[in-house]
Amino acid sequence: MAEVTLIDAVTMAMAWELEHDPMVVILGEDVGVNGGVFRATAGLQKRFGVDRVQDTPLAEGMIAGISIGMATQGMRPIAEIQFMGFIYPTVDQMINHAGRIRNRTRGRLTCPMVLRAPFGGGIHAPEHHSESTEALFAHMPGIRVVIPSSPARAYGLLLAAIRDPDPVVFLEPKRIYRLNKQEVEDNGKALPLDVCYILREGTDVTLVTWGAMIFETIKAVDQLARNGVSCEVIDLATISPIDYETILESVEKTGRLVIVHEAARSCGVGAEIAAIVAEKGMYDLKGPIRRVTGYDVVMPLFRREMDYLPSVSKIVDAIGAAMHD
Amino acid sequence: MAEVTLIDAVTMAMAWELEHDPMVVILGEDVGVNGGVFRATAGLQKRFGVDRVQDTPLAEGMIAGISIGMATQGMRPIAEIQFMGFIYPTVDQMINHAGRIRNRTRGRLTCPMVLRAPFGGGIHAPEHHSESTEALFAHMPGIRVVIPSSPARAYGLLLAAIRDPDPVVFLEPKRIYRLNKQEVEDNGKALPLDVCYILREGTDVTLVTWGAMIFETIKAVDQLARNGVSCEVIDLATISPIDYETILESVEKTGRLVIVHEAARSCGVGAEIAAIVAEKGMYDLKGPIRRVTGYDVVMPLFRREMDYLPSVSKIVDAIGAAMHD
Amino acid sequence: METIADFEVQYSQFLNPEGKPSSDIPELAKEPDALIGLYRAMTETRVFDTKAVNLQRTGKLGTYASSLGHEAAHVGIAAAMREDDVLAPSYRETGTMLYRGVRMEELLLYWGGDERGSDFADVKNDFPYCVPIATQCLHAAGAAMAFQLRGESRCAVSLNGDGGTSEGAFYEAMNVAGARNLPVIFIVINNKWAISLPIEEQTATKTLAQKAVAAGIPGIQVDGNDVIAVRHWVERALARARKGEGACLIETVTYRLSDHTTADDASRYRKKEDVEAAWKVEPLIRIRKYLTELGIWDEEKEKALLEDAADKVDIAVQKYLNTPKPPVESMFDYMYKELPEFLEEQREHAIRYADKNGGEHG
Amino acid sequence: METIADFEVQYSQFLNPEGKPSSDIPELAKEPDALIGLYRAMTETRVFDTKAVNLQRTGKLGTYASSLGHEAAHVGIAAAMREDDVLAPSYRETGTMLYRGVRMEELLLYWGGDERGSDFADVKNDFPYCVPIATQCLHAAGAAMAFQLRGESRCAVSLNGDGGTSEGAFYEAMNVAGARNLPVIFIVINNKWAISLPIEEQTATKTLAQKAVAAGIPGIQVDGNDVIAVRHWVERALARARKGEGACLIETVTYRLSDHTTADDASRYRKKEDVEAAWKVEPLIRIRKYLTELGIWDEEKEKALLEDAADKVDIAVQKYLNTPKPPVESMFDYMYKELPEFLEEQREHAIRYADKNGGEHG
Ligand SMILES: Cc1ncc(C[n+]2csc(CCOP(=O)(O)OP(=O)(O)O)c2C)c(N)n1
Ligand SMILES: Cc1ncc(C[n+]2csc(CCOP(=O)(O)OP(=O)(O)O)c2C)c(N)n1
Ligand SMILES: [Mg+2]
Ligand SMILES: [Mg+2]
């Protein structure tokens, strides 16, 4: 069993499916001989041929649109968008077609496609290369949004996404692509979608987060553990639809909720989690729900991007405040 | 002073600004000789000429993009998107440019444009003609989203939107375009943006809603008034940024919050309102926050669209439940 | 200065408006049965269309986009296709869809506000009507890519209007089809109007066929009121694509004789004279004249055809009108293959309030 | 079949790679000062570029997109423009921006992760670098529409790469420019590569200039390593546009001699020989040879120029390196003309935590 990084796990999952399902194809900009700008598809074209791993011309709306066309005709395309900042030309195709075609045709045509994109800040990238706009896709009926936060979950969730009979937007937290390694068995076993993963059990506060922010959150939690604060850490994993039962159960136990995400606050996914708990878990709450998020501003260029992102101290302070409610 | 419909008020506001600001131009599909598919620009081309009121070729991304180009060079374009279901090709330009150019250039270039679109269901329209996806734009930093709910507010808010030094997405609830008339003085007076409008004062429950849903909400409130329930009705008006102070003050008084919107529930704007109150108004709440919204499904074709929409009875029941918490 | 590339756009017509052969007629035009089949389908399309407009006028159908005047283009395209090819139409190509085997009652259901109208009983792989303009061009390209990857001898056919040629998606689809040599045919049905915008204001190009030059694929302009020309060139294009020679663009020039949709009033923006002139070159007359001249058509056959078509349409209308509303929960049941847990509560809520909502709104 | 339209694409070069006139040289090429000015700007661009790459390599700059090999195109374009025209560049046209008057330290600030780099002190109306590919084509068209509406004699110039020609926005911009006769010039800097995708896989067209045919505007292909040709044709195009004759497309053919950006390793996907061959036709050599042949350039002048350029760049680098971080609240202060109330709390939060966050992440 190999120790792999998150991006290795992404590659492994795609390779497994390419190997086992002849209908799976990869397409996107520079995914072929170049192996993707982050190397997620490195070696795959060589191994599976130019038909299965195709470079496309440069047009994201086109990539989404032809993926939909292929998917409705029996293929299982995995399309890569180079950075989330360039995903917006796909919005029309995703909301108006990918998420609708099954419903529109009462199941006659379906759209089993995956739209992969690296997202998030903190890697000193150029302008438009550090966005986190998962909420846009989470608001689209019929679209699943999935975000892994570890190599093992990247592998299992991506396999599940590819096999899912419906469209999945699979967002990869690029800051942690190579942050750490984990043993991941390349056994083709998918992890379930539509469920949260509890990373730490605790009794005092529930923390809900996803993607790269898991790391800041865990650090904050470790720090607070020394002061005797027991945090439950939930990795949302499937951003849409949300497994709110797991969250509600946890809040029932802890009575406190802090949500951490990198995206802008207003109308972010954190708002939906807060809203659900304010609806269904209100009587369990000992105090206000708190969000630690990116600000409602344009992601700053990199000299100030760390000031934009939720940091360990911002999270520690938010949890601390929650404990004093 | 004339009695006018909401759409008349929209036309009046545009005419006023065309008359008084030579930098204002209108552009969009069929806005010229045809006067717009809903007749919002009827007569304007004739009155102000083909330069000031321009038909464009058929491409929404183009319409947004050239509006941005014009706005950065000193014009004040008002662009019409025919239906909200066709607004998605503008998303890339709106999020990556309209909402960013001031920040990117530290104020050197700015983007005083308005993107108008009719939205919402309930008019027996064809597929893709009944969407409410204001939340997508509300999540974009730097973009204002404004929705009027009466002729007077349409007039005043649209004037404010056109004069605003920053980009505004102005969404018009088409179901109530011609629902009722109101006296509106054509005096060029704008109404303030970024504030809610309190339509009814009350003490038992706070209702926050916007656009066409004001009507169902008011009916529900009237019905409940007969049973002695006193509702405060807040018209959100500016969907982003949200005037949360007015909402929090109201909840402080009533202790109960019901949010009503037509858009799909998950990650809708209602979530943000609920989240803010769960953060800052938690101790005022006597019971759970409730949302009455569209479902997380594709807006059904018209034989079932009324079942999708929040109805008076759905709202009445939600308020009733809130009163029993 | 050196010329490094040059391009031509050709125009083709076989039958002129008087029904006279205007150039070397292709083989097809010599097959009486085939010709009669085309004429029959065109007539049925028109009869259906007239009925649909009437249903809308009497409140029995929603907004409807008429195909009046487009019959030669619609039917010519469908007749050239093989059954296992895939069609990606816009919202107007009723004639093409009917010929492909979509049932009349299905199309009525669609325009009557019922999703089941797009669940074609007999046509399994075609795309349904597509409203967001030009988005379907990419679906056709994607379908063609699927056929190419699987080594199937199938083609995809994308249809859009003149207005649709201004959308980026149209060019993106042609470009990828050119670059990847995809078996897809892009057909632009140039009916001169995009709602109120005349083609002259839509683009500065002299033809729409020349837009193919931007994708490095062949483009041709065809008289879209001449069903023989349309069928001939679409057939040729499909044969080419099937041989692995790639995509092409066909512009069929016709005229929108109706309002844009039943919600539109074209008299606001176009001259009566122009419409009258267009009626003189409309597609049914010329093929009927040609058939008559060939001696294979007469008044009696015409009468029988019209009666037949009316009966067919009536049966479909009855089926449509007798179809009860879809169940309320159907808005949930096709969102995902399996209903996610979180939707169950919403589904129950909808059922609880079903049919209580009528008349409450507005 | 009847030919109803035809088109040609012309190619123009004045100076061949050896610096010899290859066709009738335009007036411009006979003005020594002008030529020297162009050569000077090209050289400064290259010196700046080399320095920027080095800064990145030593950790003093973020990812940077080199302009190596594009100097003739970049400078030729800028030199043809008037000061009050407006430029809408992509992320690579450093040479054009410098010539337009953007300061070197501004561009370094940009690539160094500081928004103030796009707040040009001397160039008030040009667009900043644009990263989302081809979106800027529409901004140029919009700017041109503003000039047209106000009756100003100004033009907009849009720049994008070969890869950018696959995006719908590129075609949408050309189409509206054609349809509305806008004073905008679209320039495609065809450097043969879009990151790892060679132009042959990007599109099936023989030239990129022919994409103009789809918009009904003229298109021409120019040797993008020949600064005289670039400047000449852009000047002609601008003069035409200023006279109200509308838009056009100019393809400048060059080669990306560098990696795509400093984050790329082009050896993964392209052959050394190809790059070596491209170095033989690169743009600086030929103009230097021509100037030398004319007797207006020599080793000494060359040395002085290089020293000068190095000094200029050094001063800019010092200014850049000495610029402190922007204040943390600046991420709020330019979002809207006036800070909305709801942002005040977030702004204070950010200030409270400012500079506490270093090193915490990852
Ligand atoms: C993306 C998009 N924008 C706008 C509309 C609204 N709309 C419907 S039809 C139409 C005109 C289409 O003209 P054309 O492409 O020529 O097709 P035709 O209706 O003439 O068949 C417009 C603007 C739409 N359906 N989709
Ligand atoms: C819309 C969009 N998609 C993808 C990218 C990522 N990307 C940056 S440069 C590039 C290739 C561009 O090639 P080309 O247009 O030829 O310009 P060049 O880099 O060669 O100057 C890509 C794919 C982007 N910046 N914008
Ligand atoms: Mg048309
Ligand atoms: Mg390039």
Coordinates of N, CA and C and ligand atoms in Angstrom, one line a residue, chain C residues 161-163 189-195, ligand 3:
Chain C
G161 N -30.9 28.7 -34.9 CA -31.4 29.8 -35.7 C -30.3 30.8 -36.1
D162 N -30.7 31.8 -36.9 CA -29.7 32.8 -37.3 C -29.3 33.6 -36.0
G163 N -30.2 33.9 -35.1 CA -29.8 34.6 -33.9 C -28.8 33.8 -33.1
I189 N -30.8 27.4 -39.3 CA -32.0 27.7 -40.0 C -32.2 29.2 -39.9
N190 N -31.8 29.8 -41.0 CA -31.8 31.3 -41.1 C -33.2 31.7 -41.6
N191 N -34.0 32.1 -40.6 CA -35.3 32.5 -41.0 C -35.4 34.0 -41.0
K192 N -34.3 34.6 -41.1 CA -34.1 36.1 -41.2 C -34.4 36.9 -40.0
W193 N -35.0 36.3 -39.0 CA -35.3 37.1 -37.8 C -35.0 36.3 -36.5
A194 N -34.5 37.1 -35.5 CA -34.3 36.6 -34.2 C -35.3 37.5 -33.3
I195 N -36.4 36.9 -33.0 CA -37.5 37.8 -32.6 C -37.6 39.0 -33.5
Ligands
MG3 MG -34.3 33.3 -36.7

